[in-house]
XYZ file of C-alpha atoms in Angstrom:
549
model
C 17.213 17.405 26.230
C 15.390 20.695 25.728
C 16.049 20.596 21.966
C 14.502 17.131 21.751
C 11.450 18.191 23.760
C 10.936 21.268 21.579
C 11.212 19.173 18.403
C 8.791 16.538 19.745
C 6.369 19.284 20.828
C 6.412 20.946 17.393
C 6.097 17.723 15.348
C 3.409 16.090 17.468
C 1.456 19.332 17.822
C 1.431 19.844 14.045
C 0.197 16.292 13.475
C -2.489 16.524 16.154
C -3.852 19.726 14.614
C -3.564 18.949 10.890
C -4.528 15.277 10.623
C -8.018 15.433 12.230
C -8.865 18.430 10.047
C -7.710 16.594 6.910
C -9.617 13.459 7.926
C -12.803 15.447 8.542
C -12.486 17.050 5.105
C -12.109 13.610 3.539
C -8.464 14.203 2.530
C -6.983 11.269 4.457
C -4.333 11.196 7.166
C -1.377 11.078 4.762
C -2.192 14.440 3.215
C -2.755 15.801 6.725
C 0.737 14.752 7.787
C 2.256 16.201 4.606
C 0.495 19.538 5.179
C 1.693 19.526 8.797
C 5.270 19.034 7.592
C 4.979 21.903 5.129
C 3.536 24.166 7.832
C 6.337 23.555 10.343
C 9.154 23.484 7.767
C 10.284 27.111 8.446
C 10.311 26.458 12.190
C 12.380 23.280 11.779
C 14.937 25.188 9.712
C 14.970 27.939 12.349
C 15.729 25.295 15.000
C 18.500 23.816 12.781
C 16.811 20.413 12.705
C 18.414 17.840 10.392
C 15.219 16.847 8.564
C 17.007 14.242 6.435
C 18.405 12.451 9.503
C 14.957 12.576 11.105
C 13.508 11.093 7.924
C 15.971 8.185 7.995
C 14.880 7.418 11.559
C 11.188 7.626 10.621
C 11.700 5.234 7.677
C 11.721 2.450 10.250
C 7.951 2.933 10.238
C 7.955 1.541 6.683
C 9.862 -1.503 7.942
C 7.267 -2.046 10.686
C 4.435 -1.628 8.205
C 5.821 -4.353 5.943
C 6.239 -6.640 8.960
C 2.569 -6.153 9.849
C 1.555 -6.761 6.232
C 3.582 -9.973 6.289
C 1.668 -11.063 9.395
C -1.545 -10.844 7.376
C -0.187 -12.937 4.491
C 0.196 -16.647 4.936
C 2.841 -18.259 2.674
C 0.214 -19.979 0.498
C -1.484 -16.633 -0.213
C 1.870 -15.101 -1.115
C 2.477 -18.001 -3.491
C -0.814 -17.229 -5.226
C 0.451 -13.691 -5.868
C 3.694 -14.886 -7.471
C 2.666 -14.097 -11.067
C 1.566 -10.577 -10.237
C 4.623 -10.109 -8.049
C 7.153 -11.053 -10.720
C 5.482 -10.284 -14.049
C 3.321 -7.303 -13.128
C 5.885 -5.797 -10.755
C 8.787 -6.490 -13.084
C 6.913 -5.097 -16.063
C 6.116 -1.880 -14.209
C 9.721 -1.273 -13.156
C 11.251 -2.131 -16.547
C 8.736 -0.221 -18.698
C 8.712 2.874 -16.483
C 12.498 2.947 -16.234
C 12.824 2.580 -20.026
C 10.359 5.393 -20.786
C 11.845 7.782 -18.235
C 15.347 6.982 -19.539
C 14.246 7.760 -23.100
C 12.640 11.053 -22.052
C 15.702 12.082 -20.018
C 17.924 11.347 -23.040
C 15.679 13.466 -25.279
C 16.019 16.298 -22.743
C 19.790 16.238 -23.228
C 21.013 14.086 -20.339
C 23.937 11.697 -20.941
C 22.823 8.102 -21.333
C 24.320 6.898 -18.025
C 22.598 9.694 -16.111
C 19.359 9.037 -17.975
C 19.443 5.355 -16.934
C 20.027 6.333 -13.299
C 17.091 8.758 -13.430
C 14.886 6.068 -14.965
C 15.708 3.545 -12.245
C 15.186 6.062 -9.422
C 11.851 7.362 -10.681
C 10.475 3.905 -11.572
C 9.794 3.203 -7.891
C 6.574 4.136 -6.075
C 5.838 5.000 -2.443
C 5.208 1.893 -0.348
C 4.462 3.983 2.743
C 1.855 6.312 1.240
C 0.082 3.756 -0.953
C -0.276 0.984 1.623
C -1.282 3.419 4.372
C -3.972 4.934 2.139
C -5.230 1.535 0.963
C -5.536 0.382 4.579
C -7.398 3.541 5.609
C -9.901 3.224 2.768
C -10.415 -0.523 3.182
C -9.068 -1.255 -0.308
C -6.136 -3.529 0.542
C -7.950 -6.785 -0.276
C -9.566 -5.538 -3.485
C -8.215 -6.647 -6.848
C -6.540 -3.283 -7.356
C -5.151 -3.299 -3.822
C -3.626 -6.772 -4.223
C -2.076 -5.810 -7.569
C -0.663 -2.608 -6.043
C 0.817 -4.548 -3.146
C 2.473 -7.025 -5.529
C 4.128 -4.225 -7.504
C 5.281 -2.407 -4.354
C 6.797 -5.584 -2.939
C 8.663 -6.228 -6.190
C 9.942 -2.639 -6.152
C 11.274 -3.070 -2.607
C 13.151 -6.148 -3.796
C 14.358 -4.369 -6.954
C 16.123 -1.703 -4.873
C 18.791 -4.275 -3.993
C 20.091 -4.948 -7.547
C 19.722 -1.222 -8.305
C 22.125 -0.362 -5.491
C 24.514 -3.039 -6.788
C 24.420 -1.995 -10.462
C 24.165 1.795 -10.296
C 27.881 2.367 -9.448
C 28.631 1.040 -12.945
C 26.991 4.242 -14.253
C 29.471 6.525 -12.450
C 31.061 9.256 -14.592
C 34.823 9.900 -14.183
C 34.475 13.694 -14.192
C 31.862 13.503 -11.457
C 34.008 11.016 -9.567
C 36.848 13.533 -9.462
C 34.503 16.195 -8.157
C 33.136 13.791 -5.569
C 36.652 12.907 -4.430
C 37.449 16.588 -3.937
C 34.216 17.069 -2.016
C 35.064 14.152 0.243
C 38.471 15.608 0.823
C 36.926 18.892 1.954
C 34.153 17.287 4.006
C 35.028 13.998 5.668
C 31.893 14.118 7.798
C 29.723 13.547 4.783
C 31.792 10.559 3.765
C 31.421 9.039 7.175
C 27.678 9.370 6.931
C 27.582 7.170 3.863
C 30.162 4.710 5.016
C 28.380 3.453 8.084
C 26.363 0.798 6.322
C 29.404 -0.529 4.439
C 31.394 -1.031 7.640
C 28.998 -3.724 8.892
C 28.507 -5.503 5.569
C 29.309 -9.216 5.567
C 29.318 -9.407 1.782
C 31.697 -6.481 1.129
C 34.689 -7.789 -0.803
C 33.152 -11.207 -1.415
C 32.790 -12.744 -4.816
C 29.400 -13.071 -6.458
C 28.963 -16.750 -5.523
C 30.041 -16.235 -1.916
C 27.789 -13.210 -1.458
C 24.847 -15.135 -2.918
C 25.431 -18.080 -0.572
C 25.645 -15.760 2.446
C 22.442 -14.015 1.400
C 20.573 -17.297 0.922
C 21.904 -18.473 4.290
C 20.551 -15.331 5.962
C 17.120 -15.858 4.400
C 17.064 -19.494 5.551
C 18.119 -18.365 9.033
C 15.176 -15.957 9.211
C 12.754 -18.708 8.158
C 14.162 -21.299 10.601
C 14.231 -18.798 13.471
C 10.633 -17.821 12.768
C 9.478 -21.421 12.689
C 11.436 -22.892 15.610
C 12.582 -20.052 17.893
C 9.801 -17.498 18.169
C 7.243 -19.775 19.843
C 9.549 -20.735 22.767
C 10.653 -17.082 23.025
C 7.128 -15.708 23.313
C 6.076 -18.548 25.608
C 8.957 -17.663 27.907
C 8.077 -13.950 27.808
C 4.351 -14.551 28.304
C 5.130 -16.381 31.555
C 6.486 -13.114 32.978
C 3.055 -11.465 32.478
C 4.641 -8.103 31.636
C 3.128 -6.497 28.503
C 6.128 -4.228 27.978
C 8.370 -7.278 27.545
C 6.135 -8.569 24.773
C 6.385 -5.186 23.056
C 10.165 -5.257 23.428
C 10.342 -8.796 22.022
C 8.221 -7.915 18.996
C 10.372 -4.856 18.250
C 13.510 -6.952 18.818
C 12.428 -9.455 16.157
C 11.829 -6.670 13.620
C 15.119 -4.906 14.389
C 17.118 -8.144 14.391
C 15.683 -9.248 11.048
C 16.152 -5.817 9.466
C 19.728 -5.641 10.739
C 20.534 -9.121 9.428
C 19.204 -8.205 5.984
C 21.269 -4.990 5.945
C 24.397 -6.912 6.899
C 23.992 -9.219 3.891
C 23.151 -6.337 1.544
C 19.370 -6.745 1.385
C 16.576 -4.291 2.135
C 15.567 -4.138 5.839
C 11.947 -3.686 4.739
C 12.171 -6.947 2.760
C 13.596 -8.730 5.790
C 10.814 -7.486 8.044
C 8.229 -8.589 5.489
C 9.769 -12.078 5.342
C 9.684 -12.327 9.134
C 6.035 -11.312 9.131
C 5.114 -13.955 6.534
C 6.921 -16.663 8.528
C 5.051 -15.657 11.702
C 1.660 -15.322 9.953
C 0.532 -18.731 11.253
C 1.784 -18.153 14.802
C -0.719 -18.070 17.664
C 1.071 -14.929 18.863
C 0.392 -13.067 15.600
C -2.429 -10.857 16.874
C -0.552 -10.065 20.078
C 2.480 -8.911 18.110
C 0.299 -6.855 15.796
C -1.430 -5.046 18.657
C 1.884 -4.159 20.320
C 3.670 -2.963 17.161
C 0.881 -1.077 15.406
C 1.080 2.090 17.586
C 4.818 2.425 16.901
C 4.212 1.874 13.190
C 1.546 4.576 13.100
C 3.679 7.137 14.942
C 6.784 6.549 12.836
C 4.849 6.582 9.545
C 3.217 9.853 10.571
C 6.642 11.278 11.395
C 7.941 10.069 8.018
C 5.166 11.841 6.126
C 5.774 15.019 8.143
C 9.468 14.935 7.209
C 8.539 14.503 3.530
C 6.461 17.680 3.704
C 9.142 19.522 5.681
C 11.840 18.470 3.219
C 10.362 20.417 0.291
C 12.951 22.980 -0.833
C 10.691 25.925 -1.583
C 13.680 28.154 -2.453
C 14.674 25.798 -5.274
C 11.047 25.423 -6.290
C 10.660 29.196 -6.602
C 13.771 29.419 -8.788
C 12.163 27.341 -11.548
C 8.611 26.427 -10.537
C 7.371 25.720 -14.063
C 10.201 23.280 -14.736
C 9.825 21.342 -11.473
C 6.045 21.124 -11.665
C 6.205 20.100 -15.343
C 8.675 17.312 -14.520
C 6.485 16.057 -11.662
C 3.360 16.065 -13.830
C 5.236 14.402 -16.708
C 6.457 11.631 -14.387
C 2.924 10.988 -13.129
C 1.646 10.942 -16.724
C 4.290 8.395 -17.799
C 3.449 6.144 -14.871
C -0.272 6.444 -15.563
C 0.264 5.214 -19.127
C 2.454 2.286 -18.045
C 0.227 1.236 -15.143
C -3.020 1.461 -17.093
C -1.510 -0.572 -19.944
C -0.320 -3.293 -17.555
C -3.684 -3.331 -15.778
C -5.394 -3.872 -19.132
C -3.025 -6.701 -20.099
C -3.545 -8.424 -16.736
C -7.348 -7.987 -16.959
C -7.602 -5.928 -13.787
C -11.218 -4.961 -14.136
C -13.505 -2.030 -13.469
C -12.615 0.510 -10.827
C -9.730 -1.670 -9.588
C -7.868 -0.803 -12.789
C -8.027 2.884 -11.938
C -7.181 2.249 -8.282
C -4.038 0.417 -9.394
C -3.177 3.086 -11.974
C -3.682 6.197 -9.853
C -2.361 4.681 -6.645
C 1.147 3.919 -7.961
C 1.668 6.981 -10.154
C 4.120 8.701 -7.794
C 7.822 8.321 -7.079
C 8.740 6.687 -3.775
C 10.684 7.101 -0.572
C 13.423 4.796 -1.856
C 14.083 7.584 -4.359
C 15.575 9.597 -1.485
C 17.971 6.752 -0.728
C 18.962 6.198 -4.363
C 19.468 9.924 -5.018
C 21.795 10.256 -2.037
C 23.590 7.082 -3.145
C 23.903 8.421 -6.713
C 25.500 11.693 -5.611
C 27.923 9.915 -3.272
C 29.019 7.528 -6.045
C 29.322 10.302 -8.666
C 26.439 9.006 -10.763
C 24.386 12.226 -10.670
C 25.527 15.834 -10.169
C 24.298 17.472 -6.974
C 22.229 20.146 -8.740
C 20.302 17.562 -10.768
C 19.802 15.378 -7.680
C 18.314 18.352 -5.801
C 15.813 18.953 -8.595
C 14.887 15.257 -8.758
C 14.472 15.185 -4.984
C 11.932 17.965 -5.303
C 10.143 16.124 -8.140
C 9.912 12.953 -6.013
C 8.519 14.911 -3.068
C 5.922 16.732 -5.184
C 4.633 13.498 -6.725
C 4.292 11.998 -3.253
C 2.439 15.123 -2.142
C -0.001 14.723 -5.060
C -0.733 11.046 -4.316
C -3.519 11.649 -1.751
C -5.129 13.974 -4.305
C -5.119 11.122 -6.841
C -6.781 8.814 -4.312
C -9.428 11.476 -3.686
C -9.946 11.723 -7.458
C -10.449 7.964 -7.563
C -12.840 7.820 -4.622
C -14.937 10.898 -5.410
C -15.110 10.880 -9.209
C -13.773 7.797 -10.962
C -15.229 5.038 -8.793
C -18.769 6.511 -8.755
C -18.542 7.053 -12.516
C -17.460 3.438 -13.012
C -20.601 2.347 -11.214
C -22.690 4.135 -13.845
C -20.945 3.074 -17.024
C -18.712 0.155 -17.918
C -18.030 -2.016 -20.951
C -16.517 -4.960 -19.045
C -18.116 -8.285 -20.085
C -20.048 -10.217 -17.439
C -21.893 -13.507 -17.425
C -25.199 -13.358 -19.256
C -28.079 -13.653 -16.787
C -30.821 -15.701 -18.454
C -33.696 -15.278 -16.025
C -34.727 -12.433 -13.746
C -35.746 -13.284 -10.200
C -37.279 -11.451 -7.275
C -34.241 -11.773 -4.985
C -30.673 -10.724 -5.874
C -27.678 -11.552 -3.675
C -24.424 -9.684 -4.323
C -21.423 -11.518 -2.886
C -21.276 -15.274 -2.419
C -18.697 -15.489 0.342
C -19.111 -16.588 3.951
C -22.133 -14.386 4.563
C -23.762 -14.470 1.121
C -23.488 -18.250 0.927
C -25.432 -18.716 4.152
C -28.079 -16.229 3.019
C -28.493 -18.121 -0.264
C -28.888 -21.494 1.453
C -31.448 -20.099 3.898
C -33.483 -18.523 1.095
C -33.455 -21.754 -0.927
C -34.583 -23.746 2.106
C -37.513 -21.310 2.383
C -38.512 -21.931 -1.250
C -36.873 -18.926 -2.933
C -34.455 -19.140 -5.876
C -32.218 -16.045 -5.790
C -29.891 -14.650 -8.433
C -26.376 -14.703 -6.967
C -23.589 -12.457 -8.317
C -19.919 -12.462 -7.285
C -16.770 -10.859 -8.699
C -14.143 -13.341 -7.459
C -13.504 -15.625 -10.430
C -11.314 -18.102 -8.516
C -13.956 -18.493 -5.809
C -16.667 -18.946 -8.434
C -14.709 -21.649 -10.243
C -14.500 -23.623 -6.995
C -18.233 -23.202 -6.329
C -19.130 -24.322 -9.843
C -17.224 -27.566 -9.337
C -19.731 -28.362 -6.588
C -22.705 -27.445 -8.758
C -23.343 -24.014 -7.199
C -24.643 -21.651 -9.882
C -23.253 -18.143 -9.442
C -23.016 -15.375 -12.043
C -19.674 -13.647 -12.476
C -19.769 -9.866 -12.624
C -19.139 -6.577 -10.860
C -22.474 -5.652 -9.278
C -21.313 -2.082 -8.688
C -22.031 -1.580 -12.393
C -25.668 -0.645 -13.016
C -25.636 -2.466 -16.358
C -25.184 -5.795 -14.610
C -27.887 -4.997 -12.050
C -30.234 -4.122 -14.893
C -29.450 -7.432 -16.582
C -30.249 -9.215 -13.326
C -33.685 -7.580 -13.294
C -33.259 -5.217 -10.390
C -36.161 -3.072 -11.675
C -38.585 -5.921 -10.933
C -36.795 -7.394 -7.916
C -38.274 -7.226 -4.419
C -35.088 -7.736 -2.395
C -31.399 -6.915 -2.826
C -28.969 -8.478 -0.339
C -25.567 -6.733 -0.403
C -23.192 -9.280 1.170
C -20.023 -8.449 -0.787
C -16.630 -7.659 0.743
C -15.263 -4.136 0.955
C -16.709 -1.405 3.138
C -16.572 1.284 0.478
C -18.019 -0.932 -2.256
C -20.939 -1.983 -0.021
C -21.746 1.624 0.835
C -21.651 2.766 -2.780
C -23.821 -0.104 -4.032
C -26.393 0.407 -1.257
C -26.463 4.151 -1.957
C -26.987 3.595 -5.702
C -29.705 0.962 -5.237
C -31.708 3.022 -2.735
C -31.470 6.244 -4.747
C -32.326 4.593 -8.067
C -34.950 2.060 -6.915
C -36.791 3.547 -3.926
C -39.303 0.658 -3.793
C -36.577 -1.987 -3.571
C -35.941 -3.525 -0.134
C -32.173 -3.475 0.501
C -30.393 -5.494 3.180
C -26.853 -4.243 3.714
C -23.903 -6.033 5.256
C -22.091 -3.769 7.736
C -18.421 -4.368 8.455
C -18.426 -2.570 11.828
C -20.463 -0.166 13.960
C -19.312 2.936 12.082
C -20.348 1.272 8.836
C -23.868 0.836 10.238
C -24.161 4.605 10.609
C -22.827 5.139 7.079
C -25.407 2.762 5.583
C -28.191 4.286 7.684
C -27.222 7.742 6.410
C -27.557 6.427 2.840
C -31.129 5.330 3.532
C -30.649 1.638 4.295
C -32.986 0.514 7.086
C -32.176 -3.198 7.157
C -28.552 -3.574 8.226
C -26.765 -6.702 9.448
C -23.472 -6.361 11.292
C -21.382 -9.303 10.206
C -19.912 -10.123 13.636
C -22.398 -8.552 16.048
C -24.750 -11.481 16.610
C -21.968 -14.057 16.762
C -20.095 -11.897 19.293
C -23.167 -11.670 21.540
C -23.756 -15.426 21.352
């Protein structure tokens, strides 16, 4: 008991100290957790803490996160993402794996080992990327949606990787692994636990597929027909802790079922979330699970920082750092190329590119699996483990690079084509969604004819069918604002989505055109203060008036 209390005291204390400091410096919570893990790493080793086992426990935070993401995605929205999910996600995994395999072969690795390295390093970090996107309000942007699609495909791709990678095993390594197992049965037991509860072990391909499909159908049917009576029954007890227990039970049960049939528990939790996205109990489940998700994700990031083997890093620092940088460079090339092919525009292209340029937490799982199945030698796996960790550690830095340098620069210069704006008017509305549409109708009823700009092409196509004239373009680019006649305009209404994009556009407009009257849409109370600090004196909170009424 005392050991557990000491461990909890050290881990929580490090997070409480490091994360607020990192947040205040604009580094984000993820980097704060990673720094906390690095700081307490010597103390954890002194206390003989099994950091890897702690990391496996904390990975359940990733499962919870995907469940919560699923709750936000209704099935029809997921269907709209199908092309990005399959083509964009599949292209990223295949191209990255092929390039890394080629580079590993050029560096002298046998072809089977090179393929294994390529598959392991092709994956990105679901935990870090989605957490950072949520914190910065970028999840629903074009780049955020594309990133989510790729990450979801990667989580699915882990399953066939685990099935196919044993075919890459090398006989000489297999002999060494057998001897190691003979000398250390404990290690073998550690890796055999998941196999002992597998329903598909020993089945043929057709049987295993049928069982897997049956499990997926069971999750869907249970979500549709069983959860509502369950939560209705629990709600009658009027005990909040039972609702929390029920929500956690659903996640654990779904994750366990997916593991039993050989699928990813994170994928199972995501499926359960999507099925329950239309449930009237969705928000209640989200509020009860979110604190557990946050704590476990924080613990996971701390274990990543604590798991850095500084002794190995000091043995060959140039080699390890060069490999980490080379991996990021390869991913940058692949991601930017795919973003260009899929016409991901403006700053979203760089958000997608920089956000996914790291290796991921599933790399830890695949590396351990590769050593156990004699696919990779232990020494190489240790070096790759360090490379994966370093790239994850650099990810928050890449997001800072995007937010502080690239995104502001993209606002100043861009060559992306926009709709030609024929006439310049005195009022410009940016964003023709729920809020911007009402503003436009009110202005027209008062005798004004505003220029309306929006960057959602699908939404614009629907509006144009009803005769609504809206210009397509990214208004965060000064070139488009100039074309709209902002120099001669009297009023700019910023009603677009995205907290960060609103703030940046308001800041640019007020600094560049001091005589222009700017009305800014505020997402929440904190956003009001941000816009006020940028000089905006006419701010509308999007839900404030409706809440009061």
